[in-house]
Short mmCIF file of C-alpha atoms in Angstrom, two decimals:
data_model
loop_
_atom_site.label_atom_id
_atom_site.label_comp_id
_atom_site.label_asym_id
_atom_site.label_seq_id
_atom_site.Cartn_x
_atom_site.Cartn_y
_atom_site.Cartn_z
CA MET J 1 166.10 152.08 204.88
CA THR J 2 163.52 154.34 206.47
CA HIS J 3 163.83 156.07 209.79
CA HIS J 4 161.13 153.75 211.16
CA ASP J 5 163.14 150.66 210.20
CA THR J 6 166.29 151.89 211.92
CA HIS J 7 164.40 152.41 215.19
CA ARG J 8 162.44 149.17 215.36
CA PRO J 9 161.34 148.55 218.94
CA PRO J 10 163.06 145.67 220.70
CA GLY J 11 161.23 142.37 220.99
CA PRO J 12 160.41 139.31 218.92
CA SER J 13 159.39 139.64 215.30
CA PRO J 14 155.73 139.01 214.38
CA LEU J 15 156.57 135.54 213.03
CA SER J 16 158.64 134.43 216.02
CA GLY J 17 156.07 135.93 218.37
CA HIS J 18 153.32 133.93 216.67
CA ILE J 19 155.41 130.76 216.92
CA GLN J 20 156.07 131.36 220.62
CA ARG J 21 152.39 131.89 221.33
CA THR J 22 151.51 128.71 219.42
CA VAL J 23 154.09 126.69 221.34
CA GLN J 24 152.80 128.10 224.62
CA ARG J 25 149.24 127.11 223.73
CA VAL J 26 150.36 123.58 222.84
CA ARG J 27 152.28 123.26 226.10
CA ALA J 28 149.33 124.59 228.08
CA PHE J 29 147.04 122.03 226.41
CA ASP J 30 149.59 119.29 227.12
CA ARG J 31 149.73 120.27 230.81
CA ARG J 32 145.96 120.30 231.09
CA ARG J 33 145.33 117.03 229.21
CA PRO J 34 148.57 115.06 228.85
CA ALA J 35 146.82 111.79 228.02
CA CYS J 36 144.81 113.40 225.22
CA TRP J 37 147.83 115.09 223.67
CA ASN J 38 149.93 111.93 224.05
CA GLY J 39 147.21 109.87 222.35
CA LEU J 40 146.90 112.33 219.46
CA LEU J 41 150.63 112.26 218.75
CA THR J 42 150.80 108.48 218.98
CA ALA J 43 147.84 108.16 216.61
CA PHE J 44 149.62 110.47 214.18
CA TRP J 45 152.78 108.33 214.25
CA VAL J 46 150.85 105.08 213.91
CA GLY J 47 148.92 106.55 210.98
CA PHE J 48 152.18 107.60 209.32
CA ALA J 49 153.65 104.10 209.77
CA VAL J 50 150.56 102.38 208.38
CA LEU J 51 150.41 104.82 205.46
CA ASP J 52 154.06 104.08 204.66
CA PHE J 53 153.15 100.37 204.52
CA THR J 54 149.92 100.64 202.54
CA SER J 55 151.35 103.08 200.01
CA GLY J 56 154.43 100.95 199.45
CA GLY J 57 156.70 103.88 200.13
CA TRP J 58 158.98 101.71 202.21
CA ARG J 59 160.06 99.86 199.02
CA THR J 60 161.77 102.99 197.64
CA VAL J 61 164.49 102.80 200.32
CA ALA J 62 164.31 99.11 201.24
CA GLY J 63 167.34 96.89 200.98
CA ASN J 64 164.93 94.10 200.08
CA PRO J 65 161.79 95.41 198.33
CA HIS J 66 160.35 91.90 198.36
CA ALA J 67 160.24 91.56 202.16
CA PRO J 68 157.03 89.85 203.42
CA GLY J 69 154.16 92.31 203.73
CA THR J 70 152.93 90.82 207.00
CA ALA J 71 156.36 91.30 208.56
CA VAL J 72 156.53 94.88 207.31
CA PHE J 73 153.09 95.65 208.80
CA VAL J 74 153.99 94.11 212.15
CA ILE J 75 157.28 96.03 212.21
CA SER J 76 155.53 99.33 211.36
CA VAL J 77 152.93 98.89 214.12
CA ALA J 78 155.43 97.60 216.70
CA LEU J 79 157.70 100.60 216.12
CA SER J 80 154.87 103.16 216.48
CA VAL J 81 152.27 101.96 219.01
CA PRO J 82 154.71 101.78 221.97
CA LEU J 83 155.28 105.52 221.59
CA LEU J 84 152.18 105.96 223.74
CA TRP J 85 154.39 105.16 226.79
CA ARG J 86 157.47 107.09 225.63
CA ARG J 87 157.19 109.62 228.50
CA SER J 88 156.43 107.33 231.41
CA HIS J 89 158.71 104.39 230.47
CA PRO J 90 161.10 105.54 227.71
CA GLN J 91 163.78 102.92 228.37
CA ALA J 92 161.26 100.07 228.41
CA VAL J 93 159.70 101.36 225.18
CA LEU J 94 163.09 101.52 223.46
CA ALA J 95 163.92 98.00 224.65
CA ALA J 96 160.56 96.75 223.32
CA MET J 97 161.29 98.36 219.94
CA ALA J 98 164.79 96.83 219.68
CA PRO J 99 163.77 93.32 218.41
CA PHE J 100 161.56 94.81 215.71
CA ALA J 101 164.28 97.27 214.73
CA LEU J 102 166.60 94.26 214.30
CA LEU J 103 163.91 92.44 212.30
CA ASN J 104 163.52 95.56 210.19
CA VAL J 105 167.14 95.59 209.02
CA TRP J 106 167.39 91.78 208.90
CA THR J 107 164.53 91.50 206.42
CA GLY J 108 165.79 94.52 204.51
CA ALA J 109 162.42 96.29 204.78
CA VAL J 110 163.95 99.43 206.35
CA VAL J 111 160.59 101.06 207.13
CA GLN J 112 160.52 104.73 208.02
CA ALA J 113 158.96 103.88 211.40
CA ALA J 114 162.44 102.85 212.54
CA TYR J 115 163.16 106.55 213.01
CA PHE J 116 160.51 106.60 215.75
CA GLN J 117 163.17 105.17 218.06
CA ASP J 118 164.74 108.60 218.02
CA VAL J 119 161.53 110.10 219.45
CA VAL J 120 162.12 107.87 222.47
CA VAL J 121 165.81 108.88 222.49
CA PHE J 122 164.70 112.51 222.71
CA ASN J 123 162.58 111.73 225.78
CA ILE J 124 165.45 109.83 227.39
CA ALA J 125 167.83 112.76 226.83
CA LEU J 126 165.17 115.12 228.16
CA ARG J 127 164.32 113.26 231.39
CA LEU J 128 166.95 110.65 232.31
CA PRO J 129 170.66 110.70 233.23
CA MET J 130 173.36 110.67 230.58
CA ARG J 131 174.21 107.00 231.20
CA ALA J 132 170.66 106.12 230.14
CA LEU J 133 171.25 108.08 226.94
CA ALA J 134 174.46 106.11 226.33
CA ARG J 135 172.57 102.81 226.74
CA SER J 136 169.91 104.02 224.33
CA GLY J 137 172.61 104.75 221.77
CA ALA J 138 173.82 101.16 221.99
CA ILE J 139 170.26 99.83 221.59
CA VAL J 140 169.61 101.97 218.50
CA ILE J 141 172.97 101.50 216.79
CA ALA J 142 173.40 97.71 217.33
CA PRO J 143 170.70 96.69 214.80
CA LEU J 144 172.12 99.17 212.28
CA VAL J 145 175.58 97.61 212.55
CA ILE J 146 174.09 94.15 212.02
CA GLY J 147 172.12 95.40 209.01
CA SER J 148 175.26 96.95 207.53
CA PHE J 149 176.97 93.57 207.61
CA ARG J 150 173.91 91.84 206.12
CA PHE J 151 173.59 94.39 203.30
CA PRO J 152 177.15 95.74 202.92
CA ASP J 153 176.37 97.48 199.64
CA GLN J 154 173.70 99.58 201.35
CA TRP J 155 175.39 100.34 204.69
CA ASP J 156 175.47 104.06 203.92
CA ARG J 157 171.66 104.13 203.62
CA LEU J 158 171.16 101.89 206.64
CA PHE J 159 173.68 103.29 209.09
CA VAL J 160 174.59 106.91 208.34
CA PRO J 161 171.10 108.53 208.22
CA HIS J 162 170.00 106.79 211.42
CA LEU J 163 173.22 107.79 213.15
CA TRP J 164 172.70 111.44 212.23
CA VAL J 165 169.07 111.42 213.34
CA PHE J 166 170.03 109.77 216.62
CA ALA J 167 172.68 112.42 217.26
CA PHE J 168 170.21 115.20 216.40
CA ALA J 169 167.51 113.76 218.70
CA ALA J 170 169.97 113.34 221.58
CA LEU J 171 171.39 116.85 221.20
CA LEU J 172 167.90 118.35 220.88
CA GLY J 173 166.80 116.59 224.07
CA ILE J 174 169.88 117.83 225.91
CA LEU J 175 169.31 121.36 224.60
CA VAL J 176 165.65 121.43 225.66
CA ARG J 177 166.54 119.93 229.03
CA THR J 178 169.25 122.52 229.59
CA ARG J 179 166.83 125.27 228.61
CA GLN J 180 164.18 123.97 231.01
CA GLU J 181 166.66 123.66 233.88
CA TYR J 182 167.95 127.17 233.18
CA THR J 183 164.40 128.54 233.13
CA GLU J 184 163.55 126.72 236.36
CA ALA J 185 166.72 128.10 237.96
CA LEU J 186 165.75 131.62 236.89
CA VAL J 187 162.22 131.18 238.24
CA ASP J 188 163.58 129.78 241.50
CA ARG J 189 166.06 132.64 241.78
CA ALA J 190 163.31 135.16 241.06
CA ASP J 191 161.15 133.56 243.75
CA ARG J 192 164.00 133.68 246.24
CA LEU J 193 164.76 137.30 245.38
CA GLU J 194 161.08 138.18 245.76
CA ARG J 195 160.93 136.46 249.14
CA GLU J 196 164.14 138.20 250.23
CA ARG J 197 162.80 141.53 248.98
CA ASP J 198 159.56 141.05 250.91
CA GLN J 199 161.54 140.04 253.99
CA GLN J 200 163.81 143.05 253.68
CA ALA J 201 160.76 145.27 253.23
CA ARG J 202 159.19 143.82 256.37
CA LEU J 203 162.43 144.28 258.31
CA ALA J 204 162.77 147.84 257.05
CA ALA J 205 159.16 148.57 257.97
CA ALA J 206 159.67 147.09 261.44
CA ALA J 207 162.86 149.13 261.92
CA GLU J 208 161.07 152.27 260.77
CA ARG J 209 158.17 151.60 263.12
CA THR J 210 160.63 151.11 265.96
CA ARG J 211 162.42 154.35 265.09
CA ILE J 212 159.18 156.29 264.89
CA ALA J 213 157.95 154.78 268.17
CA ARG J 214 161.23 155.71 269.85
CA GLU J 215 161.07 159.27 268.52
CA MET J 216 157.44 159.66 269.58
CA HIS J 217 158.27 158.31 273.02
CA ASP J 218 161.07 160.82 273.42
CA ILE J 219 159.11 163.77 272.08
CA ILE J 220 155.81 163.11 273.83
CA GLY J 221 157.35 161.89 277.07
CA HIS J 222 159.71 164.82 277.42
CA ASN J 223 157.24 167.54 276.47
CA LEU J 224 154.45 166.14 278.61
CA SER J 225 156.82 165.98 281.57
CA VAL J 226 157.79 169.60 280.99
CA ILE J 227 154.13 170.61 280.64
CA THR J 228 153.24 168.70 283.81
CA GLY J 229 156.01 170.45 285.72
CA LEU J 230 154.93 173.84 284.41
CA ALA J 231 151.28 173.14 285.24
CA ASP J 232 152.13 172.08 288.79
CA GLY J 233 154.29 175.16 289.28
CA GLY J 234 151.66 177.42 287.75
CA ALA J 235 148.93 176.04 289.98
CA TYR J 236 151.11 176.64 293.03
CA ALA J 237 152.08 180.15 291.87
CA ALA J 238 148.52 181.19 290.97
CA VAL J 239 147.69 181.74 294.62
CA LYS J 240 150.71 183.86 295.58
CA SER J 241 152.12 185.16 292.29
CA PRO J 242 149.71 185.50 289.36
CA GLU J 243 152.50 186.84 287.18
CA ARG J 244 154.45 183.59 287.59
CA ALA J 245 151.29 181.65 286.74
CA VAL J 246 150.94 183.62 283.52
CA GLN J 247 154.56 182.85 282.66
CA ALA J 248 153.94 179.17 283.33
CA LEU J 249 150.92 179.20 281.02
CA ASP J 250 152.96 180.91 278.31
CA ALA J 251 155.68 178.29 278.71
CA ILE J 252 153.07 175.52 278.51
CA GLY J 253 151.77 176.98 275.25
CA THR J 254 155.29 177.28 273.80
CA THR J 255 156.20 173.73 274.81
CA SER J 256 152.93 172.35 273.41
CA ARG J 257 153.47 174.08 270.08
CA GLN J 258 157.02 172.72 269.89
CA ALA J 259 155.74 169.22 270.61
CA LEU J 260 153.08 169.51 267.93
CA THR J 261 155.64 170.78 265.41
CA GLU J 262 157.97 167.85 266.11
CA LEU J 263 155.11 165.37 265.90
CA ARG J 264 153.95 166.79 262.56
CA ARG J 265 157.48 166.50 261.23
CA LEU J 266 157.81 162.94 262.49
CA LEU J 267 154.42 161.76 261.24
CA GLY J 268 155.03 163.46 257.92
CA VAL J 269 157.27 160.56 256.90
CA LEU J 270 154.22 158.30 257.02
CA ARG J 271 152.41 160.26 254.35
CA ASP J 272 152.56 159.24 250.70
CA GLN J 273 153.52 162.77 249.66
CA PRO J 274 154.88 164.68 252.64
CA ASP J 275 154.88 168.43 252.45
CA PRO J 276 158.49 169.69 252.22
CA ALA J 277 157.50 172.88 254.00
CA ASP J 278 156.66 170.90 257.13
CA ARG J 279 160.11 169.35 257.36
CA ALA J 280 162.60 170.57 259.93
CA PRO J 281 166.12 169.45 260.77
CA GLN J 282 166.63 166.95 263.56
CA PRO J 283 167.96 168.32 266.83
CA THR J 284 171.74 168.54 267.20
CA LEU J 285 174.15 169.40 269.99
CA ASP J 286 173.64 173.06 269.11
CA ASP J 287 170.04 172.70 270.34
CA MET J 288 171.12 171.40 273.75
CA GLU J 289 170.80 174.76 275.47
CA ALA J 290 167.25 175.19 274.16
CA LEU J 291 166.39 171.77 275.54
CA LEU J 292 167.80 172.64 278.95
CA SER J 293 165.94 175.95 278.95
CA GLY J 294 162.66 174.11 278.56
CA VAL J 295 163.58 171.79 281.42
CA ARG J 296 164.44 174.79 283.61
CA ARG J 297 161.06 176.36 282.84
CA ALA J 298 159.46 173.11 284.02
CA GLY J 299 161.06 173.66 287.42
CA LEU J 300 164.21 171.55 287.25
CA PRO J 301 167.44 173.51 287.62
CA VAL J 302 169.94 171.95 285.24
CA ARG J 303 173.48 172.96 284.38
CA LEU J 304 175.48 172.16 281.25
CA ARG J 305 179.23 171.54 281.51
CA LEU J 306 181.61 170.98 278.62
CA ARG J 307 184.94 169.21 279.02
CA GLY J 308 187.65 168.53 276.50
CA THR J 309 188.09 170.01 273.06
CA PRO J 310 185.41 169.37 270.44
CA PRO J 311 186.85 167.72 267.30
CA ALA J 312 187.49 169.80 264.21
CA VAL J 313 184.85 167.75 262.38
CA GLU J 314 181.64 167.56 264.36
CA PRO J 315 180.02 164.15 264.95
CA ASN J 316 177.54 163.24 262.26
CA ALA J 317 173.87 164.16 262.62
CA GLY J 318 172.90 160.69 263.81
CA ARG J 319 175.35 160.73 266.69
CA GLN J 320 174.34 164.23 267.69
CA LEU J 321 170.67 163.23 267.65
CA THR J 322 171.49 160.21 269.83
CA VAL J 323 173.21 162.39 272.45
CA TYR J 324 170.36 164.90 272.33
CA ARG J 325 167.68 162.23 272.79
CA VAL J 326 169.54 160.49 275.60
CA VAL J 327 169.93 163.77 277.50
CA GLN J 328 166.27 164.57 276.82
CA GLU J 329 165.08 161.18 278.06
CA ALA J 330 167.31 161.24 281.15
CA LEU J 331 166.02 164.67 282.18
CA THR J 332 162.45 163.58 281.45
CA ASN J 333 162.94 160.64 283.80
CA THR J 334 164.22 163.02 286.43
CA LEU J 335 161.11 165.17 286.09
CA LYS J 336 158.86 162.11 286.31
CA HIS J 337 160.59 160.00 288.95
CA ALA J 338 162.91 162.15 291.09
CA GLY J 339 160.11 163.51 293.27
CA PRO J 340 159.70 166.99 294.74
CA ALA J 341 162.72 168.20 296.58
CA PRO J 342 163.71 171.71 297.57
CA ALA J 343 167.24 171.26 296.30
CA LEU J 344 166.45 169.04 293.30
CA ALA J 345 168.88 169.77 290.50
CA ALA J 346 170.46 168.04 287.51
CA GLU J 347 173.69 168.36 285.61
CA VAL J 348 174.64 167.46 282.04
CA THR J 349 178.35 166.98 281.35
CA LEU J 350 179.59 166.53 277.78
CA THR J 351 183.17 165.28 277.66
CA TYR J 352 185.07 165.18 274.38
CA ARG J 353 187.89 162.66 274.12
CA PRO J 354 190.06 161.88 271.09
CA THR J 355 187.92 158.94 270.03
CA GLU J 356 184.64 159.27 271.88
CA LEU J 357 182.03 161.61 273.27
CA GLU J 358 180.69 160.98 276.76
CA ALA J 359 177.42 162.40 278.06
CA LEU J 360 176.84 162.14 281.83
CA ILE J 361 173.44 163.17 283.18
CA THR J 362 173.09 163.20 286.95
CA ASP J 363 170.51 164.37 289.45
CA ASN J 364 170.28 164.42 293.23
CA GLY J 365 166.62 163.48 293.46
CA LEU J 366 164.83 160.75 295.38
CA PRO J 367 162.14 158.42 294.05
CA ARG J 368 158.61 159.76 294.16
CA PRO J 369 156.42 158.38 296.94
CA GLY J 370 154.82 155.12 295.85
CA THR J 371 157.58 154.18 293.39
CA GLU J 372 160.41 151.72 293.86
CA ALA J 373 163.82 153.12 294.65
CA GLY J 374 166.24 153.10 291.83
CA ARG J 375 163.78 153.84 289.00
CA PRO J 376 163.96 150.34 287.51
CA GLU J 377 163.89 149.81 283.78
CA SER J 378 160.66 147.83 284.04
CA THR J 379 158.70 151.02 284.61
CA GLY J 380 158.94 151.95 280.93
CA GLN J 381 160.84 151.82 277.68
CA GLY J 382 162.98 154.90 278.25
CA ILE J 383 166.25 153.26 279.23
CA THR J 384 165.73 150.46 276.70
CA GLY J 385 165.25 153.08 273.97
CA MET J 386 168.38 154.92 275.07
CA ARG J 387 170.41 151.70 274.89
CA GLU J 388 169.04 150.98 271.43
CA ARG J 389 170.07 154.43 270.26
CA ALA J 390 173.56 153.96 271.66
CA SER J 391 173.95 150.54 270.03
CA LEU J 392 173.24 152.03 266.60
CA TYR J 393 176.67 153.68 266.76
CA ASN J 394 178.49 151.00 268.78
CA GLY J 395 178.06 153.06 271.92
CA THR J 396 177.31 151.99 275.48
CA LEU J 397 174.85 153.29 278.03
CA GLU J 398 174.83 152.78 281.78
CA ALA J 399 172.03 153.86 284.08
CA GLY J 400 171.81 153.53 287.83
CA PRO J 401 172.31 155.26 291.15
CA PRO J 402 175.72 156.82 291.80
CA ALA J 403 177.61 156.46 295.05
CA SER J 404 175.48 159.22 296.60
CA SER J 405 171.75 159.71 296.26
CA GLY J 406 170.07 160.41 292.95
CA TRP J 407 170.47 158.87 289.54
CA GLN J 408 172.90 159.03 286.65
CA VAL J 409 172.98 158.05 283.00
CA ARG J 410 176.33 157.68 281.22
CA LEU J 411 176.52 157.49 277.43
CA ARG J 412 179.77 156.71 275.64
CA LEU J 413 179.64 157.14 271.90
CA PRO J 414 182.55 156.61 269.46
CA LEU J 415 183.16 159.61 267.23
CA LYS J 416 183.81 157.40 264.19
CA ASP J 417 182.57 154.05 262.96
CA SER J 418 184.83 151.09 263.67
CA LEU J 419 186.48 149.51 260.65
CA THR J 420 186.62 146.05 262.18
#
């Protein structure tokens, strides 16, 4: 055996492949023109039956070689022509054949066309319930039993071959039917899986769009608020303190570059082949002080307080990003909605408990002139986005005015996923 023979590629052999292609062509022709194909097959069977009569071949197996020729011709035609309706009315066709099948064995002619009943049996096994197949067995076998009693010395030639052919036709019909049902089930399952895959892809795309929109809202909203605060402060300081105005402009440039860097990183996931060099880690709790420094440069004094003992294993990156973004959004809202106040200030308190991390962001500001008190959620998607972030990790978020003036946002986030 050569090396090529031992590594034959998988797949059908040339002969079986040719047979499969031929069968597929025949089936395709049958689907396109069923009446034409049905007529061709019926004409073939009728021609075979007539040829068996005219050639006298029926006499070689007949129990009575001297049976009347007219009767033999009528039997041959009656057992072949009805095959034209074998698909649409198989039970009726078999019932119509039954008297001529009985006449066939009664006269002793035993024409080969009697086997055409098994073609109808195949169609019954292929398309109808099993009880219809059982009835067809009775219709086919009853004349054979009668013929065996009429010609007892030839019962083995009358009964046994027909019984075997009937069993073969019935089993072949059941096998083809089972194969068709299995193929249809596979096709249906493949269709369902494809629909589910497309649905999952659409859901994943929608979730990704939502995540990107939320990140862009947080990044752009926060940095623009910081830039606005710096610009307002710089414009005010330009008259009395040019040095402070220069510092404000430098801070605006730094904040703008940071915003552009984060946007490039975020939009990079939308590219087909993102550049790895443009990727940067997501913010964590370690970046909190840098966030607050930017807010302070924008003109909002903010203080960070830590309570409790941080766990030995830090919260995962997703939880840390959630806390970071909630603090960022809450302080951005303060910059946008709290209004100018001489003593405006904010405070961020991170409290570690055994099972959860709480972030409390408070300010003592008042609503800007022309806005409704209380900074309602309808003014934007900020609070809604914060709640969505919290729900990703089974957390809760509350936003509203405290007992005194100002506003507070309270985030409670479990440190571990619940097992229930």
